[in-house]
């Protein structure tokens, strides 16, 4: 069976984390953004990186978007572009469209135009979504494919008082941190020098098996 092909629109921290993790897992991934610098940054990682304004259906057709199984609209601040891109993708018949919403109103519009799954990080990351408990304190947050998800995990004891750069979770486990929750507050742009504290929760994107492997470290 042919492996799923993903296209990610919007290569900010959230979109680039998704694209990088999917590409590292061996999937074919196209990354699209109107910012040349972001496209250049992701280019060595993904199958194809394209600089384009994607609110035009002719542009989407020229990119061969119909060949992709899953489209992720990770456009953050430009609500109009997010909505228009999602609408065009659904009209083109993309089988599964995931869209990131920035507000409740944005979410409702995306629902009405047919997005298959909507991510509202500022709201959802602060909740315990316990629909699929994997192990320990791991919670299934968003299933991107059969094997890859966005999940929330508690930090390992040895990570306390260390920076994200020091724990090097991406190199060791192939997992990307996209947010940190501390005391009910969400930091969706934690930098490499961000120091982790005892009760921090990490929102990560990665392979389910890798995240489970990480959880076993807690019991060693």
Tab-separated table of C-alpha atoms in Angstrom:
chain	number	residue	atom	x	y	z
A	1	UNK	CA	0.000	0.000	0.000
A	2	UNK	CA	1.309	3.421	-0.943
A	3	UNK	CA	2.519	5.515	1.996
A	4	UNK	CA	0.545	8.649	2.787
A	5	UNK	CA	1.752	11.893	1.290
A	6	UNK	CA	1.480	15.096	3.325
A	7	UNK	CA	1.481	18.772	2.361
A	8	UNK	CA	1.927	21.422	5.053
A	9	UNK	CA	0.852	25.018	4.414
A	10	UNK	CA	2.475	27.519	6.772
A	11	UNK	CA	5.976	26.806	8.029
A	12	UNK	CA	6.051	28.609	11.352
A	13	UNK	CA	7.086	26.714	14.492
A	14	UNK	CA	3.968	24.540	14.475
A	15	UNK	CA	3.946	23.739	10.752
A	16	UNK	CA	7.679	23.169	10.478
A	17	UNK	CA	7.624	20.788	13.468
A	18	UNK	CA	4.917	18.717	11.816
A	19	UNK	CA	6.664	18.723	8.450
A	20	UNK	CA	10.033	17.814	9.965
A	21	UNK	CA	8.684	14.921	12.019
A	22	UNK	CA	6.712	13.451	9.132
A	23	UNK	CA	9.715	13.770	6.814
A	24	UNK	CA	12.052	12.207	9.392
A	25	UNK	CA	9.638	9.272	9.555
A	26	UNK	CA	10.095	8.648	5.852
A	27	UNK	CA	6.897	10.170	4.504
A	28	UNK	CA	6.814	12.302	1.386
A	29	UNK	CA	6.200	15.864	2.574
A	30	UNK	CA	5.790	19.112	0.693
A	31	UNK	CA	6.185	22.311	2.718
A	32	UNK	CA	4.610	25.519	1.405
A	33	UNK	CA	4.958	29.055	2.712
A	34	UNK	CA	4.979	32.546	1.222
A	35	UNK	CA	8.107	33.397	3.260
A	36	UNK	CA	11.283	32.591	1.313
A	37	UNK	CA	13.388	32.250	4.484
A	38	UNK	CA	11.084	29.616	5.997
A	39	UNK	CA	11.056	27.682	2.734
A	40	UNK	CA	14.857	27.708	2.606
A	41	UNK	CA	15.093	26.552	6.238
A	42	UNK	CA	12.845	23.525	5.699
A	43	UNK	CA	14.156	22.654	2.221
A	44	UNK	CA	16.928	20.229	3.350
A	45	UNK	CA	14.445	18.284	5.489
A	46	UNK	CA	11.295	17.751	3.406
A	47	UNK	CA	10.777	16.152	-0.011
A	48	UNK	CA	9.911	19.479	-1.592
A	49	UNK	CA	9.684	23.043	-0.291
A	50	UNK	CA	7.846	25.703	-2.269
A	51	UNK	CA	7.436	29.442	-1.865
A	52	UNK	CA	3.893	30.271	-2.944
A	53	UNK	CA	0.765	32.246	-2.140
A	54	UNK	CA	-1.772	29.440	-1.778
A	55	UNK	CA	-5.094	31.306	-1.773
A	56	UNK	CA	-5.319	30.886	-5.558
A	57	UNK	CA	-6.698	27.607	-6.923
A	58	UNK	CA	-4.532	27.749	-10.049
A	59	UNK	CA	-1.425	27.914	-7.858
A	60	UNK	CA	-2.598	24.906	-5.856
A	61	UNK	CA	-3.248	22.952	-9.050
A	62	UNK	CA	0.195	23.822	-10.384
A	63	UNK	CA	1.733	22.360	-7.219
A	64	UNK	CA	0.017	19.026	-7.824
A	65	UNK	CA	-1.862	19.223	-4.525
A	66	UNK	CA	-4.457	16.679	-5.671
A	67	UNK	CA	-1.795	13.970	-5.352
A	68	UNK	CA	-1.596	14.377	-1.564
A	69	UNK	CA	-3.557	12.335	0.973
A	70	UNK	CA	-3.407	14.779	3.882
A	71	UNK	CA	-3.163	18.575	3.873
A	72	UNK	CA	-2.312	20.495	7.043
A	73	UNK	CA	-3.195	24.190	7.019
A	74	UNK	CA	-0.899	25.561	9.727
A	75	UNK	CA	-1.258	29.207	8.684
A	76	UNK	CA	-1.420	31.062	11.969
A	77	UNK	CA	-2.144	34.779	12.037
A	78	UNK	CA	-3.694	35.317	8.601
A	79	UNK	CA	-7.219	34.018	9.211
A	80	UNK	CA	-8.404	34.919	5.722
A	81	UNK	CA	-5.606	32.926	4.055
A	82	UNK	CA	-6.226	29.986	6.378
A	83	UNK	CA	-9.940	29.881	5.567
A	84	UNK	CA	-9.468	30.361	1.828
A	85	UNK	CA	-6.769	27.690	1.609
A	86	UNK	CA	-8.883	25.198	3.568
A	87	UNK	CA	-11.915	25.909	1.367
A	88	UNK	CA	-9.939	25.436	-1.853
A	89	UNK	CA	-8.390	22.181	-0.611
A	90	UNK	CA	-11.826	20.755	0.206
A	91	UNK	CA	-13.168	21.861	-3.170
A	92	UNK	CA	-10.222	20.105	-4.838
A	93	UNK	CA	-11.150	16.870	-3.106
A	94	UNK	CA	-8.193	16.419	-0.754
A	95	UNK	CA	-9.160	13.351	1.337
A	96	UNK	CA	-8.219	14.756	4.757
A	97	UNK	CA	-7.667	18.405	5.680
A	98	UNK	CA	-6.350	19.413	9.106
A	99	UNK	CA	-6.594	23.144	9.860
A	100	UNK	CA	-5.168	25.205	12.686
A	101	UNK	CA	-7.547	27.795	14.150
A	102	UNK	CA	-6.490	30.890	16.066
A	103	UNK	CA	-9.853	31.786	17.632
A	104	UNK	CA	-13.248	30.215	18.348
A	105	UNK	CA	-14.756	32.185	15.447
A	106	UNK	CA	-12.008	30.935	13.152
A	107	UNK	CA	-12.796	27.401	14.316
A	108	UNK	CA	-16.511	27.751	13.543
A	109	UNK	CA	-15.797	29.000	10.031
A	110	UNK	CA	-13.403	26.105	9.390
A	111	UNK	CA	-16.066	23.675	10.596
A	112	UNK	CA	-18.646	25.154	8.215
A	113	UNK	CA	-16.369	24.867	5.185
A	114	UNK	CA	-15.634	21.221	5.913
A	115	UNK	CA	-12.217	20.905	7.582
A	116	UNK	CA	-11.877	17.272	8.706
A	117	UNK	CA	-10.004	18.120	11.899
A	118	UNK	CA	-9.425	21.482	13.562
A	119	UNK	CA	-6.572	22.302	15.913
A	120	UNK	CA	-7.024	25.173	18.342
A	121	UNK	CA	-3.732	25.049	20.283
A	122	UNK	CA	-4.319	27.954	22.663
A	123	UNK	CA	-7.439	26.216	23.994
A	124	UNK	CA	-6.805	22.532	23.500
A	125	UNK	CA	-3.262	22.366	24.854
A	126	UNK	CA	-4.500	23.526	28.236
A	127	UNK	CA	-6.891	20.605	28.568
A	128	UNK	CA	-6.364	16.944	29.345
A	129	UNK	CA	-7.779	15.181	26.336
A	130	UNK	CA	-8.002	11.633	27.672
A	131	UNK	CA	-9.643	9.871	24.721
A	132	UNK	CA	-6.710	7.545	24.187
A	133	UNK	CA	-4.378	7.020	27.113
A	134	UNK	CA	-1.173	5.529	25.783
A	135	UNK	CA	0.907	5.003	28.922
A	136	UNK	CA	1.785	6.861	32.095
A	137	UNK	CA	1.049	10.549	31.539
A	138	UNK	CA	0.895	10.385	27.756
A	139	UNK	CA	-2.329	11.604	26.167
A	140	UNK	CA	-3.239	11.181	22.500
A	141	UNK	CA	-3.879	14.702	21.288
A	142	UNK	CA	-4.115	14.667	17.518
A	143	UNK	CA	-3.599	11.609	15.347
A	144	UNK	CA	-1.874	12.654	12.135
A	145	UNK	CA	-1.653	9.126	10.771
A	146	UNK	CA	-1.757	5.591	12.126
A	147	UNK	CA	1.715	5.952	13.657
A	148	UNK	CA	2.220	9.676	14.252
A	149	UNK	CA	0.469	11.977	16.703
A	150	UNK	CA	0.684	15.208	18.608
A	151	UNK	CA	0.748	14.243	22.281
A	152	UNK	CA	1.164	15.718	25.724
A	153	UNK	CA	3.800	14.172	27.998
A	154	UNK	CA	5.222	14.975	31.419
A	155	UNK	CA	8.949	15.602	31.622
A	156	UNK	CA	11.443	13.014	32.822
A	157	UNK	CA	12.985	13.648	36.270
A	158	UNK	CA	16.448	14.081	34.739
A	159	UNK	CA	15.168	16.951	32.581
A	160	UNK	CA	14.399	19.214	35.541
A	161	UNK	CA	16.333	22.494	35.518
A	162	UNK	CA	17.742	21.716	32.070
A	163	UNK	CA	17.115	23.554	28.818
A	164	UNK	CA	15.325	22.169	25.772
A	165	UNK	CA	18.648	22.315	23.951
A	166	UNK	CA	20.362	20.250	26.651
A	167	UNK	CA	17.821	17.410	26.704
A	168	UNK	CA	18.148	17.151	22.905
A	169	UNK	CA	14.870	15.258	22.543
A	170	UNK	CA	14.780	15.527	18.756
A	171	UNK	CA	18.206	13.959	18.212
A	172	UNK	CA	17.668	11.214	20.806
A	173	UNK	CA	14.084	10.241	20.059
A	174	UNK	CA	13.047	11.941	16.817
A	175	UNK	CA	10.429	13.973	18.691
A	176	UNK	CA	9.797	17.717	18.354
A	177	UNK	CA	8.559	19.968	21.169
A	178	UNK	CA	5.907	22.425	19.946
A	179	UNK	CA	4.667	23.816	23.275
A	180	UNK	CA	5.214	23.729	27.039
A	181	UNK	CA	2.413	23.946	29.589
A	182	UNK	CA	3.308	25.314	33.031
A	183	UNK	CA	0.732	25.973	35.731
A	184	UNK	CA	-2.098	26.249	33.228
A	185	UNK	CA	-0.207	28.669	30.975
A	186	UNK	CA	0.896	27.630	27.493
A	187	UNK	CA	4.144	28.698	25.835
A	188	UNK	CA	3.735	27.862	22.152
A	189	UNK	CA	7.144	29.202	21.193
A	190	UNK	CA	9.635	27.712	23.686
A	191	UNK	CA	13.167	28.511	22.550
A	192	UNK	CA	16.190	26.196	22.872
A	193	UNK	CA	17.272	27.944	26.109
A	194	UNK	CA	13.873	27.420	27.799
A	195	UNK	CA	14.509	25.823	31.219
A	196	UNK	CA	12.162	22.975	32.170
A	197	UNK	CA	10.643	22.712	35.653
A	198	UNK	CA	9.350	19.726	37.601
A	199	UNK	CA	5.655	19.862	36.715
A	200	UNK	CA	6.002	21.042	33.123
A	201	UNK	CA	4.050	19.223	30.425
A	202	UNK	CA	5.389	19.054	26.878
A	203	UNK	CA	3.246	19.032	23.764
A	204	UNK	CA	5.239	17.004	21.250
A	205	UNK	CA	4.842	15.656	17.736
A	206	UNK	CA	6.374	12.332	16.844
A	207	UNK	CA	6.115	8.594	16.296
A	208	UNK	CA	3.843	6.872	18.831
A	209	UNK	CA	6.440	4.156	19.408
A	210	UNK	CA	9.172	6.713	20.044
A	211	UNK	CA	7.009	8.511	22.582
A	212	UNK	CA	6.201	5.205	24.296
A	213	UNK	CA	9.909	4.384	24.340
A	214	UNK	CA	10.521	7.724	26.015
A	215	UNK	CA	7.895	6.877	28.636
A	216	UNK	CA	9.694	3.622	29.521
A	217	UNK	CA	12.678	5.730	30.612
A	218	UNK	CA	10.510	6.993	33.461
A	219	UNK	CA	10.378	3.502	34.970
A	220	UNK	CA	14.000	2.458	34.521
